[in-house]
Each structure stands twice: as C-alpha cells, then as structure tokens.
mmCIF file of C-alpha atoms and ligand atoms in Angstrom:
data_model
loop_
_atom_site.group_PDB
_atom_site.id
_atom_site.type_symbol
_atom_site.label_atom_id
_atom_site.label_comp_id
_atom_site.label_asym_id
_atom_site.label_seq_id
_atom_site.Cartn_x
_atom_site.Cartn_y
_atom_site.Cartn_z
ATOM 1 C CA UNK A 1 121.170 53.872 40.601
ATOM 2 C CA UNK A 2 118.892 54.332 43.614
ATOM 3 C CA UNK A 3 120.263 53.133 46.954
ATOM 4 C CA UNK A 4 117.182 50.912 47.431
ATOM 5 C CA UNK A 5 118.567 48.760 44.618
ATOM 6 C CA UNK A 6 121.841 48.005 46.466
ATOM 7 C CA UNK A 7 122.508 44.590 47.879
ATOM 8 C CA UNK A 8 122.694 44.632 51.671
ATOM 9 C CA UNK A 9 124.137 45.188 54.190
ATOM 10 C CA UNK A 10 125.607 48.320 52.578
ATOM 11 C CA UNK A 11 127.209 51.377 54.116
ATOM 12 C CA UNK A 12 125.669 54.659 52.928
ATOM 13 C CA UNK A 13 127.033 58.147 53.424
ATOM 14 C CA UNK A 14 124.913 61.193 52.685
ATOM 15 C CA UNK A 15 127.118 63.557 50.755
ATOM 16 C CA UNK A 16 125.392 66.773 51.828
ATOM 17 C CA UNK A 17 125.568 65.932 55.525
ATOM 18 C CA UNK A 18 129.180 64.835 55.216
ATOM 19 C CA UNK A 19 130.081 68.091 53.452
ATOM 20 C CA UNK A 20 128.220 70.146 56.062
ATOM 21 C CA UNK A 21 129.987 68.349 58.937
ATOM 22 C CA UNK A 22 133.389 68.954 57.339
ATOM 23 C CA UNK A 23 132.548 72.613 56.682
ATOM 24 C CA UNK A 24 131.190 73.236 60.190
ATOM 25 C CA UNK A 25 134.223 71.818 62.012
ATOM 26 C CA UNK A 26 136.580 73.670 59.646
ATOM 27 C CA UNK A 27 134.711 76.904 60.441
ATOM 28 C CA UNK A 28 134.619 76.285 64.193
ATOM 29 C CA UNK A 29 138.382 75.757 64.344
ATOM 30 C CA UNK A 30 139.224 78.529 61.860
ATOM 31 C CA UNK A 31 137.145 81.145 63.628
ATOM 32 C CA UNK A 32 139.025 80.450 66.865
ATOM 33 C CA UNK A 33 142.399 80.416 65.126
ATOM 34 C CA UNK A 34 142.958 76.706 65.750
ATOM 35 C CA UNK A 35 144.527 74.115 63.488
ATOM 36 C CA UNK A 36 142.439 71.086 62.643
ATOM 37 C CA UNK A 37 144.117 67.724 62.151
ATOM 38 C CA UNK A 38 141.123 65.365 61.819
ATOM 39 C CA UNK A 39 141.423 61.804 63.040
ATOM 40 C CA UNK A 40 141.097 59.745 59.865
ATOM 41 C CA UNK A 41 140.482 56.474 61.715
ATOM 42 C CA UNK A 42 136.796 57.398 61.599
ATOM 43 C CA UNK A 43 136.432 57.310 57.805
ATOM 44 C CA UNK A 44 139.610 55.473 56.706
ATOM 45 C CA UNK A 45 138.909 56.788 53.216
ATOM 46 C CA UNK A 46 141.254 58.920 51.077
ATOM 47 C CA UNK A 47 138.401 60.788 49.309
ATOM 48 C CA UNK A 48 137.153 62.082 52.668
ATOM 49 C CA UNK A 49 140.667 62.956 53.833
ATOM 50 C CA UNK A 50 141.088 65.082 50.701
ATOM 51 C CA UNK A 51 137.821 66.878 51.436
ATOM 52 C CA UNK A 52 139.033 67.657 54.975
ATOM 53 C CA UNK A 53 142.391 68.923 53.696
ATOM 54 C CA UNK A 54 140.689 71.029 51.021
ATOM 55 C CA UNK A 55 138.544 72.569 53.794
ATOM 56 C CA UNK A 56 141.697 73.705 55.611
ATOM 57 C CA UNK A 57 142.903 70.785 57.736
ATOM 58 C CA UNK A 58 146.673 71.037 58.324
ATOM 59 C CA UNK A 59 147.168 67.275 58.019
ATOM 60 C CA UNK A 60 145.703 64.050 59.335
ATOM 61 C CA UNK A 61 145.777 62.124 62.576
ATOM 62 C CA UNK A 62 145.759 58.339 62.430
ATOM 63 C CA UNK A 63 145.846 55.616 65.056
ATOM 64 C CA UNK A 64 147.901 53.021 63.222
ATOM 65 C CA UNK A 65 150.977 52.815 61.055
ATOM 66 C CA UNK A 66 148.968 50.868 58.475
ATOM 67 C CA UNK A 67 146.488 53.748 58.268
ATOM 68 C CA UNK A 68 149.367 56.203 57.883
ATOM 69 C CA UNK A 69 150.763 54.142 54.991
ATOM 70 C CA UNK A 70 147.427 54.143 53.169
ATOM 71 C CA UNK A 71 146.963 57.899 53.506
ATOM 72 C CA UNK A 72 150.587 58.647 52.575
ATOM 73 C CA UNK A 73 150.196 56.591 49.423
ATOM 74 C CA UNK A 74 147.021 58.523 48.646
ATOM 75 C CA UNK A 75 149.017 61.766 48.773
ATOM 76 C CA UNK A 76 148.302 62.940 52.342
ATOM 77 C CA UNK A 77 151.855 63.680 53.429
ATOM 78 C CA UNK A 78 151.496 65.375 56.804
ATOM 79 C CA UNK A 79 150.599 62.763 59.393
ATOM 80 C CA UNK A 80 150.443 62.364 63.137
ATOM 81 C CA UNK A 81 150.213 58.794 64.419
ATOM 82 C CA UNK A 82 148.678 59.545 67.817
ATOM 83 C CA UNK A 83 149.933 56.318 69.275
ATOM 84 C CA UNK A 84 153.070 54.672 70.608
ATOM 85 C CA UNK A 85 155.028 52.771 67.961
ATOM 86 C CA UNK A 86 156.720 49.741 69.487
ATOM 87 C CA UNK A 87 158.552 46.776 67.954
ATOM 88 C CA UNK A 88 161.168 46.279 65.261
ATOM 89 C CA UNK A 89 158.839 45.612 62.359
ATOM 90 C CA UNK A 90 156.876 48.766 63.011
ATOM 91 C CA UNK A 91 159.967 50.914 63.504
ATOM 92 C CA UNK A 92 161.266 49.695 60.163
ATOM 93 C CA UNK A 93 158.023 50.732 58.475
ATOM 94 C CA UNK A 94 157.954 54.029 60.338
ATOM 95 C CA UNK A 95 161.381 55.100 59.105
ATOM 96 C CA UNK A 96 160.303 54.113 55.582
ATOM 97 C CA UNK A 97 157.306 56.405 55.947
ATOM 98 C CA UNK A 98 159.485 59.200 57.321
ATOM 99 C CA UNK A 99 161.517 59.159 54.092
ATOM 100 C CA UNK A 100 158.431 60.104 52.072
ATOM 101 C CA UNK A 101 156.392 62.326 54.323
ATOM 102 C CA UNK A 102 156.290 64.409 57.464
ATOM 103 C CA UNK A 103 155.405 61.999 60.217
ATOM 104 C CA UNK A 104 155.052 62.452 63.965
ATOM 105 C CA UNK A 105 154.313 59.868 66.607
ATOM 106 C CA UNK A 106 153.200 59.871 70.214
ATOM 107 C CA UNK A 107 155.662 59.017 72.981
ATOM 108 C CA UNK A 108 155.069 58.644 76.699
ATOM 109 C CA UNK A 109 158.225 56.925 77.953
ATOM 110 C CA UNK A 110 161.920 56.465 77.348
ATOM 111 C CA UNK A 111 161.263 52.792 76.606
ATOM 112 C CA UNK A 112 159.315 53.914 73.551
ATOM 113 C CA UNK A 113 161.569 56.858 72.675
ATOM 114 C CA UNK A 114 164.977 55.202 72.679
ATOM 115 C CA UNK A 115 164.410 52.471 70.070
ATOM 116 C CA UNK A 116 162.602 55.100 67.980
ATOM 117 C CA UNK A 117 165.605 57.391 68.100
ATOM 118 C CA UNK A 118 167.986 54.529 67.298
ATOM 119 C CA UNK A 119 165.904 53.371 64.317
ATOM 120 C CA UNK A 120 165.666 56.929 62.969
ATOM 121 C CA UNK A 121 169.416 57.435 63.406
ATOM 122 C CA UNK A 122 170.249 54.169 61.626
ATOM 123 C CA UNK A 123 167.996 55.157 58.738
ATOM 124 C CA UNK A 124 169.303 58.728 58.642
ATOM 125 C CA UNK A 125 165.819 60.261 59.024
ATOM 126 C CA UNK A 126 164.230 62.621 61.476
ATOM 127 C CA UNK A 127 160.935 61.707 63.159
ATOM 128 C CA UNK A 128 158.621 64.162 64.860
ATOM 129 C CA UNK A 129 157.514 63.225 68.365
ATOM 130 C CA UNK A 130 154.792 64.554 70.617
ATOM 131 C CA UNK A 131 154.697 63.841 74.300
ATOM 132 C CA UNK A 132 151.450 62.114 75.244
ATOM 133 C CA UNK A 133 149.907 63.462 78.426
ATOM 134 C CA UNK A 134 147.133 61.727 80.322
ATOM 135 C CA UNK A 135 144.603 64.362 81.350
ATOM 136 C CA UNK A 136 141.958 62.013 82.719
ATOM 137 C CA UNK A 137 141.288 59.158 80.287
ATOM 138 C CA UNK A 138 143.901 56.960 82.015
ATOM 139 C CA UNK A 139 144.996 55.233 78.829
ATOM 140 C CA UNK A 140 148.551 55.924 77.617
ATOM 141 C CA UNK A 141 150.283 59.180 78.499
ATOM 142 C CA UNK A 142 152.490 60.530 81.252
ATOM 143 C CA UNK A 143 150.488 60.950 84.445
ATOM 144 C CA UNK A 144 152.454 63.490 86.460
ATOM 145 C CA UNK A 145 154.224 66.730 85.720
ATOM 146 C CA UNK A 146 157.544 65.293 86.937
ATOM 147 C CA UNK A 147 157.215 62.355 84.577
ATOM 148 C CA UNK A 148 156.307 64.730 81.730
ATOM 149 C CA UNK A 149 159.349 66.919 82.387
ATOM 150 C CA UNK A 150 161.659 63.924 82.506
ATOM 151 C CA UNK A 151 160.410 62.313 79.279
ATOM 152 C CA UNK A 152 160.256 65.649 77.421
ATOM 153 C CA UNK A 153 163.804 66.444 78.491
ATOM 154 C CA UNK A 154 164.990 63.116 77.069
ATOM 155 C CA UNK A 155 162.970 63.581 73.882
ATOM 156 C CA UNK A 156 164.572 66.960 73.323
ATOM 157 C CA UNK A 157 168.050 65.406 73.596
ATOM 158 C CA UNK A 158 167.663 62.108 71.752
ATOM 159 C CA UNK A 159 169.173 62.164 68.259
ATOM 160 C CA UNK A 160 166.977 62.155 65.140
ATOM 161 C CA UNK A 161 163.802 62.969 67.103
ATOM 162 C CA UNK A 162 162.113 66.355 66.730
ATOM 163 C CA UNK A 163 159.952 67.185 69.735
ATOM 164 C CA UNK A 164 157.219 69.406 68.321
ATOM 165 C CA UNK A 165 154.535 69.372 70.945
ATOM 166 C CA UNK A 166 152.437 67.759 73.619
ATOM 167 C CA UNK A 167 149.122 66.062 73.069
ATOM 168 C CA UNK A 168 146.289 64.533 74.989
ATOM 169 C CA UNK A 169 143.092 62.708 74.158
ATOM 170 C CA UNK A 170 140.281 63.899 76.379
ATOM 171 C CA UNK A 171 138.217 60.757 75.787
ATOM 172 C CA UNK A 172 137.015 60.954 79.390
ATOM 173 C CA UNK A 173 134.649 63.693 78.191
ATOM 174 C CA UNK A 174 132.488 60.896 76.785
ATOM 175 C CA UNK A 175 131.564 60.089 80.397
ATOM 176 C CA UNK A 176 130.478 63.654 81.205
ATOM 177 C CA UNK A 177 126.742 64.053 81.683
ATOM 178 C CA UNK A 178 126.241 67.691 80.764
ATOM 179 C CA UNK A 179 127.778 70.602 78.901
ATOM 180 C CA UNK A 180 128.702 72.041 82.260
ATOM 181 C CA UNK A 181 130.754 68.965 83.137
ATOM 182 C CA UNK A 182 132.350 68.980 79.683
ATOM 183 C CA UNK A 183 133.271 72.664 79.981
ATOM 184 C CA UNK A 184 134.844 72.244 83.405
ATOM 185 C CA UNK A 185 136.797 69.123 82.355
ATOM 186 C CA UNK A 186 138.137 71.063 79.345
ATOM 187 C CA UNK A 187 139.090 74.041 81.535
ATOM 188 C CA UNK A 188 141.029 71.746 83.917
ATOM 189 C CA UNK A 189 142.773 70.028 81.014
ATOM 190 C CA UNK A 190 143.720 73.309 79.323
ATOM 191 C CA UNK A 191 145.157 74.677 82.557
ATOM 192 C CA UNK A 192 147.213 71.533 83.127
ATOM 193 C CA UNK A 193 148.610 71.551 79.593
ATOM 194 C CA UNK A 194 149.390 75.282 79.627
ATOM 195 C CA UNK A 195 151.210 74.908 82.948
ATOM 196 C CA UNK A 196 153.241 72.016 81.526
ATOM 197 C CA UNK A 197 154.133 73.973 78.398
ATOM 198 C CA UNK A 198 155.259 76.977 80.490
ATOM 199 C CA UNK A 199 157.428 74.768 82.693
ATOM 200 C CA UNK A 200 158.985 73.048 79.669
ATOM 201 C CA UNK A 201 159.738 76.366 78.009
ATOM 202 C CA UNK A 202 161.331 77.645 81.239
ATOM 203 C CA UNK A 203 163.498 74.515 81.158
ATOM 204 C CA UNK A 204 164.638 75.419 77.629
ATOM 205 C CA UNK A 205 162.445 72.819 75.884
ATOM 206 C CA UNK A 206 160.441 74.607 73.197
ATOM 207 C CA UNK A 207 156.885 73.270 72.776
ATOM 208 C CA UNK A 208 155.245 74.735 69.723
ATOM 209 C CA UNK A 209 151.974 72.770 69.699
ATOM 210 C CA UNK A 210 149.410 71.691 72.246
ATOM 211 C CA UNK A 211 147.139 69.220 70.481
ATOM 212 C CA UNK A 212 143.835 67.922 71.862
ATOM 213 C CA UNK A 213 141.236 65.602 70.374
ATOM 214 C CA UNK A 214 137.595 64.545 70.656
ATOM 215 C CA UNK A 215 134.406 65.455 68.867
ATOM 216 C CA UNK A 216 132.243 66.056 71.974
ATOM 217 C CA UNK A 217 134.982 68.337 73.321
ATOM 218 C CA UNK A 218 135.382 70.482 70.197
ATOM 219 C CA UNK A 219 132.755 73.100 71.104
ATOM 220 C CA UNK A 220 134.602 73.652 74.365
ATOM 221 C CA UNK A 221 138.244 73.250 73.320
ATOM 222 C CA UNK A 222 138.058 75.412 70.167
ATOM 223 C CA UNK A 223 137.590 78.724 72.040
ATOM 224 C CA UNK A 224 140.262 78.064 74.698
ATOM 225 C CA UNK A 225 143.405 80.179 74.208
ATOM 226 C CA UNK A 226 146.593 78.117 74.375
ATOM 227 C CA UNK A 227 145.215 74.987 72.748
ATOM 228 C CA UNK A 228 146.618 74.995 69.209
ATOM 229 C CA UNK A 229 145.292 71.968 67.380
ATOM 230 C CA UNK A 230 142.138 69.820 67.434
ATOM 231 C CA UNK A 231 142.072 66.215 66.232
ATOM 232 C CA UNK A 232 138.349 65.421 66.165
ATOM 233 C CA UNK A 233 137.385 62.379 64.136
ATOM 234 C CA UNK A 234 133.768 61.246 64.485
ATOM 235 C CA UNK A 235 132.363 64.662 63.550
ATOM 236 C CA UNK A 236 132.624 63.784 59.829
ATOM 237 C CA UNK A 237 129.751 61.326 60.153
ATOM 238 C CA UNK A 238 128.421 61.728 63.677
ATOM 239 C CA UNK A 239 126.488 58.793 65.143
ATOM 240 C CA UNK A 240 124.131 57.948 67.998
ATOM 241 C CA UNK A 241 126.887 58.403 70.582
ATOM 242 C CA UNK A 242 127.446 61.964 69.349
ATOM 243 C CA UNK A 243 123.717 62.735 69.216
ATOM 244 C CA UNK A 244 123.520 61.696 72.873
ATOM 245 C CA UNK A 245 126.243 64.304 73.499
ATOM 246 C CA UNK A 246 124.676 67.218 71.707
ATOM 247 C CA UNK A 247 125.168 66.641 67.950
ATOM 248 C CA UNK A 248 121.989 67.331 65.943
ATOM 249 C CA UNK A 249 120.338 64.093 64.720
ATOM 250 C CA UNK A 250 120.194 65.571 61.198
ATOM 251 C CA UNK A 251 124.016 65.712 61.156
ATOM 252 C CA UNK A 252 124.274 61.890 61.121
ATOM 253 C CA UNK A 253 125.670 61.175 57.657
ATOM 254 C CA UNK A 254 126.273 57.447 57.949
ATOM 255 C CA UNK A 255 123.754 54.614 57.847
ATOM 256 C CA UNK A 256 123.779 50.890 57.207
ATOM 257 C CA UNK A 257 121.209 49.806 54.666
ATOM 258 C CA UNK A 258 119.657 46.482 55.674
ATOM 259 C CA UNK A 259 116.959 44.192 54.334
ATOM 260 C CA UNK A 260 114.102 42.701 56.347
ATOM 261 C CA UNK A 261 114.524 38.924 56.132
ATOM 262 C CA UNK A 262 111.887 37.744 58.614
ATOM 263 C CA UNK A 263 108.787 39.206 60.292
ATOM 264 C CA UNK A 264 107.365 37.372 63.306
ATOM 265 C CA UNK A 265 103.780 37.624 64.592
ATOM 266 C CA UNK A 266 104.952 39.125 67.900
ATOM 267 C CA UNK A 267 106.243 42.224 66.099
ATOM 268 C CA UNK A 268 109.846 41.021 65.906
ATOM 269 C CA UNK A 269 111.501 42.086 62.652
ATOM 270 C CA UNK A 270 114.813 40.511 61.656
ATOM 271 C CA UNK A 271 117.165 42.378 59.335
ATOM 272 C CA UNK A 272 120.356 41.142 57.660
ATOM 273 C CA UNK A 273 122.637 43.538 59.568
ATOM 274 C CA UNK A 274 124.027 42.373 62.897
ATOM 275 C CA UNK A 275 127.333 43.016 64.624
ATOM 276 C CA UNK A 276 129.284 42.183 61.434
ATOM 277 C CA UNK A 277 127.732 45.177 59.704
ATOM 278 C CA UNK A 278 127.225 47.574 62.629
ATOM 279 C CA UNK A 279 129.863 46.612 65.227
ATOM 280 C CA UNK A 280 128.873 45.763 68.756
ATOM 281 C CA UNK A 281 129.115 49.074 70.620
ATOM 282 C CA UNK A 282 126.278 49.469 73.120
ATOM 283 C CA UNK A 283 127.000 52.718 74.875
ATOM 284 C CA UNK A 284 123.461 53.368 76.031
ATOM 285 C CA UNK A 285 121.584 52.381 79.137
ATOM 286 C CA UNK A 286 118.793 50.942 76.971
ATOM 287 C CA UNK A 287 121.358 48.737 75.118
ATOM 288 C CA UNK A 288 119.851 49.357 71.675
ATOM 289 C CA UNK A 289 122.105 48.802 68.688
ATOM 290 C CA UNK A 290 121.076 51.595 66.324
ATOM 291 C CA UNK A 291 118.243 53.776 65.167
ATOM 292 C CA UNK A 292 115.915 52.902 62.293
ATOM 293 C CA UNK A 293 115.424 55.987 60.131
ATOM 294 C CA UNK A 294 112.336 54.689 58.335
ATOM 295 C CA UNK A 295 110.542 53.959 61.632
ATOM 296 C CA UNK A 296 112.150 55.274 64.842
ATOM 297 C CA UNK A 297 109.461 53.516 66.897
ATOM 298 C CA UNK A 298 111.141 50.211 66.007
ATOM 299 C CA UNK A 299 113.648 49.391 68.740
ATOM 300 C CA UNK A 300 116.883 47.677 67.706
ATOM 301 C CA UNK A 301 116.883 45.397 70.721
ATOM 302 C CA UNK A 302 119.551 42.809 69.904
ATOM 303 C CA UNK A 303 122.123 41.766 67.352
ATOM 304 C CA UNK A 304 123.929 38.544 66.634
ATOM 305 C CA UNK A 305 126.618 38.366 63.977
ATOM 306 C CA UNK A 306 124.371 38.301 60.917
ATOM 307 C CA UNK A 307 121.002 39.305 62.347
ATOM 308 C CA UNK A 308 119.573 42.489 63.744
ATOM 309 C CA UNK A 309 116.487 42.148 65.944
ATOM 310 C CA UNK A 310 114.012 45.010 65.735
ATOM 311 C CA UNK A 311 110.969 45.131 67.963
ATOM 312 C CA UNK A 312 107.779 46.867 66.862
ATOM 313 C CA UNK A 313 105.122 48.074 69.256
ATOM 314 C CA UNK A 314 102.254 45.814 68.246
ATOM 315 C CA UNK A 315 102.422 44.317 64.784
ATOM 316 C CA UNK A 316 105.196 45.399 62.454
ATOM 317 C CA UNK A 317 104.528 47.520 59.380
ATOM 318 C CA UNK A 318 107.600 46.188 57.582
ATOM 319 C CA UNK A 319 107.489 43.249 55.196
ATOM 320 C CA UNK A 320 110.139 40.745 54.078
ATOM 321 C CA UNK A 321 112.278 42.416 51.412
ATOM 322 C CA UNK A 322 111.755 45.971 52.730
ATOM 323 C CA UNK A 323 114.913 47.981 53.261
ATOM 324 C CA UNK A 324 115.717 50.184 56.238
ATOM 325 C CA UNK A 325 118.588 52.523 57.069
ATOM 326 C CA UNK A 326 120.180 52.143 60.498
ATOM 327 C CA UNK A 327 122.151 54.932 62.202
ATOM 328 C CA UNK A 328 125.018 53.143 63.985
ATOM 329 C CA UNK A 329 125.923 53.739 67.616
ATOM 330 C CA UNK A 330 129.596 54.259 66.763
ATOM 331 C CA UNK A 331 130.649 55.315 63.265
ATOM 332 C CA UNK A 332 134.372 54.400 63.533
ATOM 333 C CA UNK A 333 133.923 50.732 64.404
ATOM 334 C CA UNK A 334 131.079 50.386 61.899
ATOM 335 C CA UNK A 335 133.093 51.819 58.989
ATOM 336 C CA UNK A 336 135.978 49.478 59.782
ATOM 337 C CA UNK A 337 133.747 46.503 58.907
ATOM 338 C CA UNK A 338 132.930 47.614 55.368
ATOM 339 C CA UNK A 339 134.938 47.488 52.154
ATOM 340 C CA UNK A 340 133.246 50.461 50.530
ATOM 341 C CA UNK A 341 130.771 53.208 51.184
ATOM 342 C CA UNK A 342 128.069 54.345 48.804
ATOM 343 C CA UNK A 343 127.828 58.102 48.538
ATOM 344 C CA UNK A 344 124.202 59.142 48.220
ATOM 345 C CA UNK A 345 122.377 62.348 47.477
ATOM 346 C CA UNK A 346 118.665 61.959 48.082
ATOM 347 C CA UNK A 347 117.926 58.481 46.768
ATOM 348 C CA UNK A 348 120.658 58.505 44.134
ATOM 349 C CA UNK A 349 124.002 56.697 44.568
ATOM 350 C CA UNK A 350 126.542 59.181 43.201
ATOM 351 C CA UNK A 351 129.851 57.507 44.048
ATOM 352 C CA UNK A 352 131.419 54.434 45.593
ATOM 353 C CA UNK A 353 134.475 54.988 47.785
ATOM 354 C CA UNK A 354 136.804 52.221 48.836
ATOM 355 C CA UNK A 355 137.532 52.250 52.589
ATOM 356 C CA UNK A 356 141.201 51.708 51.953
ATOM 357 C CA UNK A 357 142.462 51.922 55.528
ATOM 358 C CA UNK A 358 139.863 49.549 56.971
ATOM 359 C CA UNK A 359 141.277 46.695 59.004
ATOM 360 C CA UNK A 360 144.742 48.258 59.130
ATOM 361 C CA UNK A 361 145.377 47.456 62.745
ATOM 362 C CA UNK A 362 149.097 46.771 62.394
HETATM 363 C C1 PLP B 1 144.303 60.055 70.213
HETATM 364 C C2 PLP B 1 142.970 60.426 69.656
HETATM 365 N N1 PLP B 1 142.805 61.640 69.120
HETATM 366 C C3 PLP B 1 141.625 62.030 68.581
HETATM 367 C C4 PLP B 1 140.531 61.171 68.573
HETATM 368 C C5 PLP B 1 139.239 61.619 67.954
HETATM 369 O O1 PLP B 1 138.220 61.809 68.895
HETATM 370 P P1 PLP B 1 136.681 61.541 68.545
HETATM 371 O O2 PLP B 1 136.587 60.094 68.266
HETATM 372 O O3 PLP B 1 135.931 61.975 69.752
HETATM 373 O O4 PLP B 1 136.357 62.388 67.368
HETATM 374 C C6 PLP B 1 140.668 59.894 69.134
HETATM 375 C C7 PLP B 1 139.547 58.947 69.163
HETATM 376 O O5 PLP B 1 139.597 57.862 69.668
HETATM 377 C C8 PLP B 1 141.923 59.508 69.683
HETATM 378 O O6 PLP B 1 142.117 58.294 70.229
#
C-alpha cells in the first residue's frame, strides 16, 4: 500500500531515516566510550526500543511508570524511570516491576526516598536509585552540593535501595543560542557533576554512573570524560525543534500525513490535522506549527483542534483532497497523540507499529 492511500491524519515514520538516526547516535556514544540509554518517551513503541537495544543501547529511560510497564512487558528489562515516584499506588506498581526487571528511579529528597525504601523492604525487593541533580533546568533535582551530599548519604544507608549513580537533565540547553553556549553549559555541568562524584566518593559513597540527557547536548556531552551515560530521546525522529538546534533537516523521520479539506481564495489552505494530530508546541518566534514537506513555502500559521491553517503566498497550488506531510515541531508530544505509526520506505507502507506506551501518564 502507498502512504497516499492512508486515511488521515496519520503518523508516518521513514524507516531509513529512523535507522540512520539510531545508528548515528549509537556510533557517537560508542566511539567516545559512553553508554546510551535512550529516552523511550519519544517513540513509546517497543519495535523502536528493540532497534535501539540491538544497536547497543544498555537499556531504556522512561518518564513514567506506565511506560516502564509497557516496555518491561515487551521484553525490555533494564529500565531507568528518570522521575520521582510518589504515592502508594505507584510504589505498589514499582515494586511489582522490580520483581521482574532491573529498575532504577530518580530521587531528589528524603521525602521521596523513605517511602520508596519502605515499600521495597515490605516487598522484599531491591530498587536502584539515582540522585537527581539540577544543573540549570530548575525542574526537579537537588540544587546545592550540600543538599546532594545529604540526600546521597541517606540513599546509601536506606534499606533495599541501591544507589548506582547521579543524573541530570540538561534541558536548559534548549535555550542556548549557539554551539558555543551549548559547549560552555555542558563544560560547567560536567565540572559540577565530576566534583560532586569526587566528594561523594571521598565520603565513602560509591557513584558508578554519571548520567546526562538531551539530544541537542549529545554532540557536546559524548566527548566529555567523566560523563558515563547519555539518555537522548528525540534523536530517533528529530523534529523542527532539533533542526533549529543543528540537526540536519533530512534527519527528520516523522511526519503527519494530512488531507486538504478546504482551499480559500485568499490562499488559505485548511488541512485535517490540528493540535489533536500535531500537539500544540510553538517553540519558534514565528509561531508556526510545522513544516509542509510538499511545499515549504506554505506557512503553517495556526491550528485549532481539528484544523491546520496553511497560508500560501498568493493563490494556493493545493486542491481539496490533496495530501501533505507535516514535520512536527516536537516529535514526543506528537507521537503521544497517535495510536499507531506507519513505517514507510519511499512511498510504500512497510509496517504498522502500535504506539503501546502512548498516553501512559500514570
Ligand atoms: C530526564 C530526561 N532525560 C532525557 C531526556 C531526553 O532529552 P531529549 O528530549 O533532548 O532527547 C529528557 C527529555 O525530556 C528528560 O526529561
């Protein structure tokens, strides 16, 4: 079947680009002696996780317990939930997961660590923990070295927890305006984390792994000695946000296929893909919602839930019923909206993959 024949909106992934992205990140990390633990929240799809593991990934990162459960069931048994797990229901599920696979979670306070330790003890399991360090994003994570030392010390003592490392998410790199700014932010982060590891080791707390994340940071973090593991996610597909930060446009593997449903005399073209098919991220100064592969001169100027508004310069060349492919601004939020992705090579649909971890926000 040709992808043009699909009903729309439909999520397409170009197999060759996907494979190249997986291969390139695996090579980048391997050649610098780093471990790669890709963030699977981007694709949420077991078939892609297996491709990443086959290319050398040591395991997967996920954001949610529900994602971890899907990947564990699909046979991916080495998981890092890079998030704080709070609340009785979740702790119950976490210990269940820990019985079947190697699972680690993020921790940044004793309030999170103590119930975790108690739940693990009650269930007779051991749970890996990594201390989350804030290196500039100002989300979760310990903010000062003193706080880090205190929480790490407690983590090392609490029963049924295995402290295996420290981690940070350098999401603040998304705000950097140049490679120079990215490189210096990475250098500062690496120095801070190395200093923390040295201090913890001097205190008798062994830290075997320093784990960092982020796709825009990978070119800069991979060569830095002392950083052990990278958790990039978006690189599998790339998107407009990554292209704006140096990814080649031809590495964008993901598009939303949409149908033209109305053409207005003023050059306005309406397609059947709005925020329900693309998500609402507008990270650009020009506020456009995506890029139209068939005609990049069309500007995706607005989106409501079901409608995408494209503006042509002059009169539009598209007609009602035509199909266009739209590169999304942000791959992760876009994928989360779809039940399946169509795997295409050229015009041919070769496979259909269920996005099994979509919507798993619990
Ligand atoms: C904790 C954590 N690690 C890794 C990543 C992956 O980074 P990126 O989305 O830049 O690939 C994310 C993304 O949000 C994250 O939150």
